[in-house]
mmCIF file with all atom_site columns, C-alpha atoms in Angstrom:
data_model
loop_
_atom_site.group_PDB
_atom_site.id
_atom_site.type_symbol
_atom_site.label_atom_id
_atom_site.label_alt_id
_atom_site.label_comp_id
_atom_site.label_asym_id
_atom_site.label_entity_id
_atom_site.label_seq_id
_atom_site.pdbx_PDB_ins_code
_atom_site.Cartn_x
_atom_site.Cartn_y
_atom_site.Cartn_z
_atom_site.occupancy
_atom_site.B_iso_or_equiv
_atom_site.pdbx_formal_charge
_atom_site.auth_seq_id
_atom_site.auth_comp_id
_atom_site.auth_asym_id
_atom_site.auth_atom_id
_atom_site.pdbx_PDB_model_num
ATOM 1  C CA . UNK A 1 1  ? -237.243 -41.172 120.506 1.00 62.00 ? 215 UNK A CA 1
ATOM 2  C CA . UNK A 1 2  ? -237.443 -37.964 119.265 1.00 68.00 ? 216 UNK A CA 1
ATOM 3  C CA . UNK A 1 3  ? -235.600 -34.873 120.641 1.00 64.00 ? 217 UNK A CA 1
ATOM 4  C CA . UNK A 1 4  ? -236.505 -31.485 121.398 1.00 65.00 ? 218 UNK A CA 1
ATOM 5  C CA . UNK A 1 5  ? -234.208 -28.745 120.437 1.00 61.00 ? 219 UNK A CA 1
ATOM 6  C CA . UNK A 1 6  ? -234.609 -25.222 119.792 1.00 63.00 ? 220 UNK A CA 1
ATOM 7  C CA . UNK A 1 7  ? -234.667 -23.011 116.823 1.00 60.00 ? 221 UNK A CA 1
ATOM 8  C CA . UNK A 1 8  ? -233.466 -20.495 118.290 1.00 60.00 ? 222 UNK A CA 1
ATOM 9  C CA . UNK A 1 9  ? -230.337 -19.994 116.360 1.00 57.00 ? 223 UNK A CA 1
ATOM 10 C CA . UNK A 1 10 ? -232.917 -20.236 113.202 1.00 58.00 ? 224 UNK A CA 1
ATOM 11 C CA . UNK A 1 11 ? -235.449 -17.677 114.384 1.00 56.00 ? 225 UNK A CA 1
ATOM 12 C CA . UNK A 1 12 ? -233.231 -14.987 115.312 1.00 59.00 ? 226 UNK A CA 1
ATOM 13 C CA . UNK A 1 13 ? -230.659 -16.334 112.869 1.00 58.00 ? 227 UNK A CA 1
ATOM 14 C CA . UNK A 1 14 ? -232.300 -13.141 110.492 1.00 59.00 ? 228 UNK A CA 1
ATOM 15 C CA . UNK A 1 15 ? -232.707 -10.386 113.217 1.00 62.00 ? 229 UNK A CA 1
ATOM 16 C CA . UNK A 1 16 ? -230.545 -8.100  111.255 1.00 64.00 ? 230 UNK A CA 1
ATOM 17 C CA . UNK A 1 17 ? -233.324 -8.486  108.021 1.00 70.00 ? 231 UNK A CA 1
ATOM 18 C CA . UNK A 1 18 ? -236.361 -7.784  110.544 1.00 78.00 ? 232 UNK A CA 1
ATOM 19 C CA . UNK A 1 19 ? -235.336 -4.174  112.314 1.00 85.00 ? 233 UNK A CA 1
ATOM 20 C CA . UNK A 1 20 ? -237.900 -2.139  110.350 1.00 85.00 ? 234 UNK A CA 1
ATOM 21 C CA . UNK A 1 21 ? -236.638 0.374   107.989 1.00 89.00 ? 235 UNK A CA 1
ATOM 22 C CA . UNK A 1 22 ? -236.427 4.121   107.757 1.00 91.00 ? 236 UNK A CA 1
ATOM 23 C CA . UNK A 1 23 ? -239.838 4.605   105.978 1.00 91.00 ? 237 UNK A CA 1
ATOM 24 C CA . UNK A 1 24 ? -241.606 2.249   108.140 1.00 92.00 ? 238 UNK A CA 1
ATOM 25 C CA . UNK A 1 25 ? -240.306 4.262   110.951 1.00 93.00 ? 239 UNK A CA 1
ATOM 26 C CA . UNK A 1 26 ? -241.029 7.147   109.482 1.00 93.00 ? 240 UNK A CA 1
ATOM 27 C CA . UNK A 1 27 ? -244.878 6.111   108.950 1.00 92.00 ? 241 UNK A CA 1
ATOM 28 C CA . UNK A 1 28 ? -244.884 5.315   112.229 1.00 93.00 ? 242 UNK A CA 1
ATOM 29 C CA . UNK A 1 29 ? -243.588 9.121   113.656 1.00 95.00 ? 243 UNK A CA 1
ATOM 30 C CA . UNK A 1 30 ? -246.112 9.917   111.441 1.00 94.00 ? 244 UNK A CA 1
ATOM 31 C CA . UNK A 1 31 ? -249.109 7.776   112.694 1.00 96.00 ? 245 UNK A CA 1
ATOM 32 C CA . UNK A 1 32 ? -247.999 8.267   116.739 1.00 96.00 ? 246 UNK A CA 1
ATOM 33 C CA . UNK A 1 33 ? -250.532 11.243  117.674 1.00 96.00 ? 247 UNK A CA 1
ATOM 34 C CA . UNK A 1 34 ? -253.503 9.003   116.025 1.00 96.00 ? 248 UNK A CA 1
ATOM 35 C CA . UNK A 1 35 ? -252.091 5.994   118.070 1.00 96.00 ? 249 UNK A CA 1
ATOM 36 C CA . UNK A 1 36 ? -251.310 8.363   121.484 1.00 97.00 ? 250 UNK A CA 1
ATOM 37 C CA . UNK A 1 37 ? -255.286 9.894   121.261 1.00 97.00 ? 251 UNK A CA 1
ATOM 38 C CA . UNK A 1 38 ? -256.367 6.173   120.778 1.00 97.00 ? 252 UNK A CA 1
ATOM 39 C CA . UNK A 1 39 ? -254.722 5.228   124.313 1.00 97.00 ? 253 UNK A CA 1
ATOM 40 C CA . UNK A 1 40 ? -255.882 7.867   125.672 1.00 97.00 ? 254 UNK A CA 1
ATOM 41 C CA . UNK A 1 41 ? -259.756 6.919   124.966 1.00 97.00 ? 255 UNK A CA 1
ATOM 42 C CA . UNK A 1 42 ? -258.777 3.507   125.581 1.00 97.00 ? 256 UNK A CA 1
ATOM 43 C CA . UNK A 1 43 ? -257.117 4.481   128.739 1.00 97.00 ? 257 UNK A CA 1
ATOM 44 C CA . UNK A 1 44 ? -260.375 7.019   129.904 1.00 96.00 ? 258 UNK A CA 1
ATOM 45 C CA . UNK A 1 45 ? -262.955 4.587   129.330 1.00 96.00 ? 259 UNK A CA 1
ATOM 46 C CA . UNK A 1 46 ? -260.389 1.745   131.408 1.00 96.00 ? 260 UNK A CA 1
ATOM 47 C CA . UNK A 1 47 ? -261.247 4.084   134.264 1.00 94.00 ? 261 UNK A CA 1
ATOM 48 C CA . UNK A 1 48 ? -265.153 3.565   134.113 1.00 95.00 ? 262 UNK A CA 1
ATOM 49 C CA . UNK A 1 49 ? -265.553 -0.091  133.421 1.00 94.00 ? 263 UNK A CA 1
ATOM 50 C CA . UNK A 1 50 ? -265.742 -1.060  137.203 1.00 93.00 ? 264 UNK A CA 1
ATOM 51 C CA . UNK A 1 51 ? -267.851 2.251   138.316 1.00 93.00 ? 265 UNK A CA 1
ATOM 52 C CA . UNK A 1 52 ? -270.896 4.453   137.084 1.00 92.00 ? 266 UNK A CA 1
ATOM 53 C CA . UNK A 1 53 ? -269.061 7.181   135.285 1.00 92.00 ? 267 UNK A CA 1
ATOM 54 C CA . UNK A 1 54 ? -269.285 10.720  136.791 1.00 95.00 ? 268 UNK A CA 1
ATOM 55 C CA . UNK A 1 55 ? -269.994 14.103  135.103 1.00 97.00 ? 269 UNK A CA 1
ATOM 56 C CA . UNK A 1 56 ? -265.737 14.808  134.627 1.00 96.00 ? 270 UNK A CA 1
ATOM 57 C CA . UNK A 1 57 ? -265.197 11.209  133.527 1.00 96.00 ? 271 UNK A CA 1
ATOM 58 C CA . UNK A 1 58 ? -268.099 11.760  130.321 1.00 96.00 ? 272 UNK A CA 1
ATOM 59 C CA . UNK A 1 59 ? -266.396 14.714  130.151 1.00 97.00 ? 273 UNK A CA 1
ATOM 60 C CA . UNK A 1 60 ? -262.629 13.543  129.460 1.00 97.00 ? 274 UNK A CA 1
ATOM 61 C CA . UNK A 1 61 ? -264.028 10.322  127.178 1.00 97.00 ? 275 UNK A CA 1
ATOM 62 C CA . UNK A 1 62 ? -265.706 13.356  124.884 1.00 97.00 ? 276 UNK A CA 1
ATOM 63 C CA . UNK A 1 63 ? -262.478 15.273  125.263 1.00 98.00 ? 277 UNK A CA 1
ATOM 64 C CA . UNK A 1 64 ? -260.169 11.939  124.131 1.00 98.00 ? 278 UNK A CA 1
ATOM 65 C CA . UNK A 1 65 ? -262.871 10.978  121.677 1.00 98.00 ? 279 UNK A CA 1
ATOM 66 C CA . UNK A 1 66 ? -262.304 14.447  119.603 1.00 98.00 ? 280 UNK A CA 1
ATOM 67 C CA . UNK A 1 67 ? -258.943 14.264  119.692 1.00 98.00 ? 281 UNK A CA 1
ATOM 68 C CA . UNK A 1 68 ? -258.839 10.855  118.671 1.00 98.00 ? 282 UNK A CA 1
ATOM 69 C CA . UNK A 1 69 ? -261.204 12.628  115.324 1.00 98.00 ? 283 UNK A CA 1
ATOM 70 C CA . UNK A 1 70 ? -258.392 15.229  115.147 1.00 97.00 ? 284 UNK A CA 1
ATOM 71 C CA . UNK A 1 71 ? -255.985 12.984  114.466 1.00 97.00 ? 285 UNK A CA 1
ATOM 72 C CA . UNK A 1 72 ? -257.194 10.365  112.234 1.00 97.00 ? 286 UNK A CA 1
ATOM 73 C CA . UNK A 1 73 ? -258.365 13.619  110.554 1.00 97.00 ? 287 UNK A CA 1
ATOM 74 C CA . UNK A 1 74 ? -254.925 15.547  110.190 1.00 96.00 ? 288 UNK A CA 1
ATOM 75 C CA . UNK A 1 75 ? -253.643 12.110  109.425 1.00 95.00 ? 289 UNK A CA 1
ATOM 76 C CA . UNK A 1 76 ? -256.048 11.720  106.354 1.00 95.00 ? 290 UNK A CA 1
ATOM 77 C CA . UNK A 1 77 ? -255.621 14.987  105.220 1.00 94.00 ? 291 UNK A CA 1
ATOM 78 C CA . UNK A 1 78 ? -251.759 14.229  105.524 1.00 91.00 ? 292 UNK A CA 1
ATOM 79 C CA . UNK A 1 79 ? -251.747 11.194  103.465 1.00 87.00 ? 293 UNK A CA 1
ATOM 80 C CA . UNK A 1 80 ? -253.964 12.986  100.948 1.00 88.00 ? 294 UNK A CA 1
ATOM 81 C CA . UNK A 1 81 ? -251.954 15.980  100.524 1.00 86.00 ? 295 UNK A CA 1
ATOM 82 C CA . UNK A 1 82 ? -249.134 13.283  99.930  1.00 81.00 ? 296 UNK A CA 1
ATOM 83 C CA . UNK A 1 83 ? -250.996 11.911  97.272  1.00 79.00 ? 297 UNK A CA 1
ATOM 84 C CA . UNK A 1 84 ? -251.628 14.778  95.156  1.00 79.00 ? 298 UNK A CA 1
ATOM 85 C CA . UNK A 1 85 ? -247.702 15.500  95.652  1.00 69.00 ? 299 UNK A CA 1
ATOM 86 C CA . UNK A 1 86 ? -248.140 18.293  97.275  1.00 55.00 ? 300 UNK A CA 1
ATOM 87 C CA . UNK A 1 87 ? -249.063 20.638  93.990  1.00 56.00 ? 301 UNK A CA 1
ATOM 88 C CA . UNK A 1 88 ? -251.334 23.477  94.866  1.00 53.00 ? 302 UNK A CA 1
#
């Protein structure tokens, strides 16, 4: 017969090794207004998959959808002025 036991002494045995570190943290400060303005769409078109939307619900999915575009913009235009080291 073969027992079950668990693993979790062996799983979290390495929690210390998995908290993320400062630069992943820091890429993710960097990345939260792209990930906020994608909730935001996400969260506006939520509100009109069980109904036909209205004129002010068209309104706010345009509204989250260009500030989703501002942000994966600003965050491209980040990363590149990171890659040119920042020499003008």
């Amino acid at each position: 017969m073969s027992h079950i036991v668990t693993v979790q002494d062996a799983v979290t045995a390495f929690a210390d090794f998995m908290e993320p570190t400062d630069a992943e943290l820091d890429a993710i400060e960097l990345e939260m207004p792209a990930i906020l303005a994608d909730v935001e769409l996400l969260d506006a078109q939520i509100t009109t998959l069980d109904r036909t939307p209205t004129e002010l619900d068209a309104r706010r999915i345009r509204r989250a959808r260009r500030r989703v575009l501002a942000a994966r913009r600003a965050l491209a235009n980040h990363a590149a002025d990171a890659g040119r080291g920042g020499a003008a």
